[in-house]
């Protein structure tokens, strides 16, 4: 009892990082469903995706049966603060809510979330620094330097030929 009962803490209160650093995503989902979504998300599944790296979270809709499922990325979230997991989960729950209430499939690019997890940055030191659309930047979630393994690498060598230098990690 007292001033820090779980009902009073924000879902992203820093105290949660130590109180419950590795939450069970299904338990969180059930709790938020009651707390914020009037229980309307019962029956929606929530799963970890072991290989999803393009976005931290996804809400997908399957077929006319109306199945809706929330996926969370293991590589992008497992080693991050709990707060990132909670914010991603709530974001996807809002998509799921719009889906179940309005059948409103709000597709948007997950560019904002993706950018947040792209911690590894390289910049070319050549003339493409001044060219659209990338201005020489490569930003990645994983520490994989631009190399001949990238399908665009030859194009870049022909059009610029600068060297990619790590600028942020
Ligand atoms: P990721 O591995 O992060 O998904 P991709 O391998 O799909 O990235 O390549 C996309 C990134 O590679 C772009 O955001 C840009 O930074 C860089 N890139 C792609 N094509 C070119 C190009 N022709 N010249 C220079 N950089 C490029
Ligand atoms: Zn370049």
mmCIF file of C-alpha atoms and ligand atoms in Angstrom:
data_model
loop_
_atom_site.group_PDB
_atom_site.id
_atom_site.type_symbol
_atom_site.label_atom_id
_atom_site.label_comp_id
_atom_site.label_asym_id
_atom_site.label_seq_id
_atom_site.Cartn_x
_atom_site.Cartn_y
_atom_site.Cartn_z
ATOM 1 C CA UNK A 1 0.000 0.000 0.000
ATOM 2 C CA UNK A 2 1.041 3.593 -0.258
ATOM 3 C CA UNK A 3 1.781 6.153 -2.882
ATOM 4 C CA UNK A 4 3.466 3.788 -5.327
ATOM 5 C CA UNK A 5 0.745 1.211 -5.892
ATOM 6 C CA UNK A 6 0.793 -0.108 -9.445
ATOM 7 C CA UNK A 7 -2.475 1.647 -10.251
ATOM 8 C CA UNK A 8 -0.855 5.032 -9.764
ATOM 9 C CA UNK A 9 2.373 4.537 -11.668
ATOM 10 C CA UNK A 10 2.495 5.518 -15.301
ATOM 11 C CA UNK A 11 3.085 2.462 -17.521
ATOM 12 C CA UNK A 12 6.441 4.004 -18.447
ATOM 13 C CA UNK A 13 7.443 5.114 -14.963
ATOM 14 C CA UNK A 14 11.209 4.594 -14.505
ATOM 15 C CA UNK A 15 10.468 2.492 -11.396
ATOM 16 C CA UNK A 16 9.146 -0.288 -13.633
ATOM 17 C CA UNK A 17 12.633 -0.797 -15.072
ATOM 18 C CA UNK A 18 13.677 -2.353 -11.763
ATOM 19 C CA UNK A 19 10.282 -3.543 -10.459
ATOM 20 C CA UNK A 20 9.624 -5.640 -13.558
ATOM 21 C CA UNK A 21 12.471 -5.424 -16.095
ATOM 22 C CA UNK A 22 11.351 -8.344 -18.296
ATOM 23 C CA UNK A 23 7.574 -8.243 -18.399
ATOM 24 C CA UNK A 24 5.455 -10.996 -19.876
ATOM 25 C CA UNK A 25 3.978 -9.363 -22.997
ATOM 26 C CA UNK A 26 0.701 -11.255 -22.771
ATOM 27 C CA UNK A 27 0.189 -10.222 -19.164
ATOM 28 C CA UNK A 28 0.960 -6.605 -20.089
ATOM 29 C CA UNK A 29 -1.438 -6.790 -23.001
ATOM 30 C CA UNK A 30 -4.257 -8.066 -20.784
ATOM 31 C CA UNK A 31 -3.566 -5.391 -18.196
ATOM 32 C CA UNK A 32 -3.478 -2.519 -20.729
ATOM 33 C CA UNK A 33 -6.547 -3.910 -22.440
ATOM 34 C CA UNK A 34 -8.507 -3.399 -19.230
ATOM 35 C CA UNK A 35 -6.736 -0.197 -18.211
ATOM 36 C CA UNK A 36 -6.913 1.731 -21.495
ATOM 37 C CA UNK A 37 -8.996 -0.075 -24.111
ATOM 38 C CA UNK A 38 -12.240 -0.926 -22.321
ATOM 39 C CA UNK A 39 -11.466 -4.638 -22.730
ATOM 40 C CA UNK A 40 -12.107 -4.413 -26.471
ATOM 41 C CA UNK A 41 -8.875 -6.171 -27.431
ATOM 42 C CA UNK A 42 -9.717 -9.535 -25.883
ATOM 43 C CA UNK A 43 -8.901 -12.301 -28.361
ATOM 44 C CA UNK A 44 -6.148 -10.407 -30.157
ATOM 45 C CA UNK A 45 -2.903 -12.299 -30.037
ATOM 46 C CA UNK A 46 0.443 -10.825 -29.086
ATOM 47 C CA UNK A 47 3.696 -12.532 -30.020
ATOM 48 C CA UNK A 48 7.433 -12.003 -30.040
ATOM 49 C CA UNK A 49 8.933 -12.084 -33.556
ATOM 50 C CA UNK A 50 12.459 -13.484 -33.368
ATOM 51 C CA UNK A 51 13.653 -12.104 -36.731
ATOM 52 C CA UNK A 52 11.691 -8.902 -37.303
ATOM 53 C CA UNK A 53 14.207 -6.057 -37.689
ATOM 54 C CA UNK A 54 12.452 -3.490 -39.883
ATOM 55 C CA UNK A 55 10.209 -2.230 -37.120
ATOM 56 C CA UNK A 56 9.952 -2.659 -33.379
ATOM 57 C CA UNK A 57 6.278 -3.491 -33.504
ATOM 58 C CA UNK A 58 3.617 -4.431 -35.991
ATOM 59 C CA UNK A 59 -0.120 -4.900 -35.937
ATOM 60 C CA UNK A 60 -1.222 -7.226 -38.726
ATOM 61 C CA UNK A 61 -4.614 -8.145 -40.012
ATOM 62 C CA UNK A 62 -5.190 -11.542 -41.482
ATOM 63 C CA UNK A 63 -7.850 -12.234 -44.044
ATOM 64 C CA UNK A 64 -11.553 -11.604 -43.949
ATOM 65 C CA UNK A 65 -11.907 -13.588 -40.765
ATOM 66 C CA UNK A 66 -10.733 -10.400 -39.108
ATOM 67 C CA UNK A 67 -7.894 -11.906 -37.127
ATOM 68 C CA UNK A 68 -5.608 -9.250 -35.782
ATOM 69 C CA UNK A 69 -2.258 -9.882 -34.214
ATOM 70 C CA UNK A 70 0.388 -7.745 -32.545
ATOM 71 C CA UNK A 71 4.055 -8.620 -33.076
ATOM 72 C CA UNK A 72 7.025 -7.317 -31.161
ATOM 73 C CA UNK A 73 10.594 -7.554 -32.425
ATOM 74 C CA UNK A 74 12.987 -9.620 -30.303
ATOM 75 C CA UNK A 75 16.155 -8.093 -31.858
ATOM 76 C CA UNK A 76 14.947 -4.501 -31.507
ATOM 77 C CA UNK A 77 13.321 -4.701 -28.088
ATOM 78 C CA UNK A 78 14.814 -7.460 -25.943
ATOM 79 C CA UNK A 79 17.900 -5.490 -24.982
ATOM 80 C CA UNK A 80 16.214 -2.099 -24.774
ATOM 81 C CA UNK A 81 14.720 -0.451 -21.695
ATOM 82 C CA UNK A 82 11.299 -1.754 -20.668
ATOM 83 C CA UNK A 83 9.838 1.644 -21.554
ATOM 84 C CA UNK A 84 10.559 1.071 -25.267
ATOM 85 C CA UNK A 85 8.703 -2.228 -25.162
ATOM 86 C CA UNK A 86 5.717 -0.661 -23.393
ATOM 87 C CA UNK A 87 5.520 2.302 -25.774
ATOM 88 C CA UNK A 88 5.753 0.024 -28.810
ATOM 89 C CA UNK A 89 3.119 -2.329 -27.377
ATOM 90 C CA UNK A 90 0.706 0.539 -26.623
ATOM 91 C CA UNK A 91 1.237 1.984 -30.101
ATOM 92 C CA UNK A 92 0.328 -1.350 -31.690
ATOM 93 C CA UNK A 93 -2.634 -1.769 -29.324
ATOM 94 C CA UNK A 94 -3.993 1.546 -30.626
ATOM 95 C CA UNK A 95 -3.791 0.181 -34.179
ATOM 96 C CA UNK A 96 -5.537 -2.981 -32.999
ATOM 97 C CA UNK A 97 -8.209 -0.900 -31.262
ATOM 98 C CA UNK A 98 -8.876 1.107 -34.429
ATOM 99 C CA UNK A 99 -9.105 -2.172 -36.296
ATOM 100 C CA UNK A 100 -11.618 -3.825 -33.965
ATOM 101 C CA UNK A 101 -13.733 -0.720 -33.477
ATOM 102 C CA UNK A 102 -13.769 0.829 -36.952
ATOM 103 C CA UNK A 103 -12.228 -1.829 -39.111
ATOM 104 C CA UNK A 104 -9.868 1.007 -39.801
ATOM 105 C CA UNK A 105 -6.618 -0.445 -41.060
ATOM 106 C CA UNK A 106 -4.305 2.419 -40.366
ATOM 107 C CA UNK A 107 -1.266 1.503 -42.387
ATOM 108 C CA UNK A 108 1.525 3.898 -41.956
ATOM 109 C CA UNK A 109 5.215 3.653 -42.479
ATOM 110 C CA UNK A 110 6.853 2.780 -39.234
ATOM 111 C CA UNK A 111 9.556 5.216 -40.070
ATOM 112 C CA UNK A 112 9.440 7.029 -36.735
ATOM 113 C CA UNK A 113 9.924 3.887 -34.686
ATOM 114 C CA UNK A 114 12.470 2.461 -37.059
ATOM 115 C CA UNK A 115 14.568 5.620 -36.971
ATOM 116 C CA UNK A 116 14.635 5.481 -33.194
ATOM 117 C CA UNK A 117 16.253 2.049 -33.237
ATOM 118 C CA UNK A 118 18.741 2.826 -35.981
ATOM 119 C CA UNK A 119 21.611 3.514 -33.654
ATOM 120 C CA UNK A 120 24.454 2.742 -36.057
ATOM 121 C CA UNK A 121 25.190 5.544 -38.483
ATOM 122 C CA UNK A 122 27.715 5.814 -41.273
ATOM 123 C CA UNK A 123 28.350 8.754 -43.557
ATOM 124 C CA UNK A 124 30.026 8.783 -46.905
ATOM 125 C CA UNK A 125 32.906 11.227 -47.241
ATOM 126 C CA UNK A 126 32.334 11.620 -50.998
ATOM 127 C CA UNK A 127 30.149 13.849 -53.184
ATOM 128 C CA UNK A 128 26.922 11.973 -52.369
ATOM 129 C CA UNK A 129 26.945 13.910 -49.066
ATOM 130 C CA UNK A 130 25.214 16.656 -51.052
ATOM 131 C CA UNK A 131 22.823 14.424 -52.969
ATOM 132 C CA UNK A 132 19.274 13.449 -52.441
ATOM 133 C CA UNK A 133 17.805 11.265 -51.089
ATOM 134 C CA UNK A 134 20.304 9.955 -48.533
ATOM 135 C CA UNK A 135 22.901 12.727 -48.310
ATOM 136 C CA UNK A 136 25.501 10.050 -47.697
ATOM 137 C CA UNK A 137 23.865 8.596 -44.579
ATOM 138 C CA UNK A 138 23.301 4.930 -43.832
ATOM 139 C CA UNK A 139 21.475 4.251 -40.562
ATOM 140 C CA UNK A 140 20.989 0.745 -39.302
ATOM 141 C CA UNK A 141 19.624 -1.148 -36.337
ATOM 142 C CA UNK A 142 22.541 -3.535 -36.582
ATOM 143 C CA UNK A 143 26.225 -2.839 -36.651
ATOM 144 C CA UNK A 144 26.632 -3.945 -40.259
ATOM 145 C CA UNK A 145 28.809 -1.505 -42.183
ATOM 146 C CA UNK A 146 27.927 -0.738 -45.808
ATOM 147 C CA UNK A 147 29.747 -3.267 -47.970
ATOM 148 C CA UNK A 148 29.664 -5.147 -51.251
ATOM 149 C CA UNK A 149 26.939 -7.289 -49.661
ATOM 150 C CA UNK A 150 24.539 -4.381 -50.114
ATOM 151 C CA UNK A 151 22.720 -4.519 -53.435
ATOM 152 C CA UNK A 152 23.211 -0.771 -53.957
ATOM 153 C CA UNK A 153 26.941 -0.779 -53.211
ATOM 154 C CA UNK A 154 28.146 -0.969 -56.840
ATOM 155 C CA UNK A 155 25.815 1.882 -57.810
ATOM 156 C CA UNK A 156 27.322 3.960 -55.057
ATOM 157 C CA UNK A 157 30.880 3.143 -56.153
ATOM 158 C CA UNK A 158 30.074 4.192 -59.702
ATOM 159 C CA UNK A 159 28.184 7.349 -58.801
ATOM 160 C CA UNK A 160 30.213 8.592 -55.808
ATOM 161 C CA UNK A 161 33.016 6.252 -54.744
ATOM 162 C CA UNK A 162 33.356 7.813 -51.302
ATOM 163 C CA UNK A 163 34.057 5.806 -48.146
ATOM 164 C CA UNK A 164 31.460 5.179 -45.431
ATOM 165 C CA UNK A 165 32.743 6.205 -42.034
ATOM 166 C CA UNK A 166 31.086 5.262 -38.759
ATOM 167 C CA UNK A 167 29.769 8.435 -37.115
ATOM 168 C CA UNK A 168 27.439 7.166 -34.372
ATOM 169 C CA UNK A 169 26.661 3.988 -32.402
HETATM 170 P P1 LIG B 1 18.868 -1.422 -44.099
HETATM 171 O O1 LIG B 1 19.896 -2.538 -44.093
HETATM 172 O O2 LIG B 1 19.068 -0.403 -43.020
HETATM 173 O O3 LIG B 1 17.444 -1.883 -44.232
HETATM 174 P P2 LIG B 1 19.212 -1.142 -46.900
HETATM 175 O O4 LIG B 1 20.361 -2.090 -47.101
HETATM 176 O O5 LIG B 1 17.859 -1.577 -47.343
HETATM 177 O O6 LIG B 1 19.154 -0.588 -45.404
HETATM 178 O O7 LIG B 1 19.591 0.178 -47.691
HETATM 179 C C1 LIG B 1 18.965 1.329 -47.403
HETATM 180 C C2 LIG B 1 19.981 2.356 -47.020
HETATM 181 O O8 LIG B 1 21.187 2.221 -47.773
HETATM 182 C C3 LIG B 1 19.456 3.715 -47.364
HETATM 183 O O9 LIG B 1 18.730 4.252 -46.282
HETATM 184 C C4 LIG B 1 20.707 4.497 -47.650
HETATM 185 O O10 LIG B 1 21.262 4.939 -46.453
HETATM 186 C C5 LIG B 1 21.624 3.477 -48.235
HETATM 187 N N1 LIG B 1 21.572 3.447 -49.705
HETATM 188 C C6 LIG B 1 20.733 2.750 -50.477
HETATM 189 N N2 LIG B 1 20.984 2.931 -51.791
HETATM 190 C C7 LIG B 1 22.034 3.767 -51.846
HETATM 191 C C8 LIG B 1 22.785 4.352 -52.933
HETATM 192 N N3 LIG B 1 22.492 4.095 -54.214
HETATM 193 N N4 LIG B 1 23.784 5.172 -52.611
HETATM 194 C C9 LIG B 1 24.103 5.411 -51.326
HETATM 195 N N5 LIG B 1 23.444 4.892 -50.271
HETATM 196 C C10 LIG B 1 22.420 4.085 -50.519
HETATM 197 ZN ZN1 LIG B 2 28.968 8.515 -51.366
#
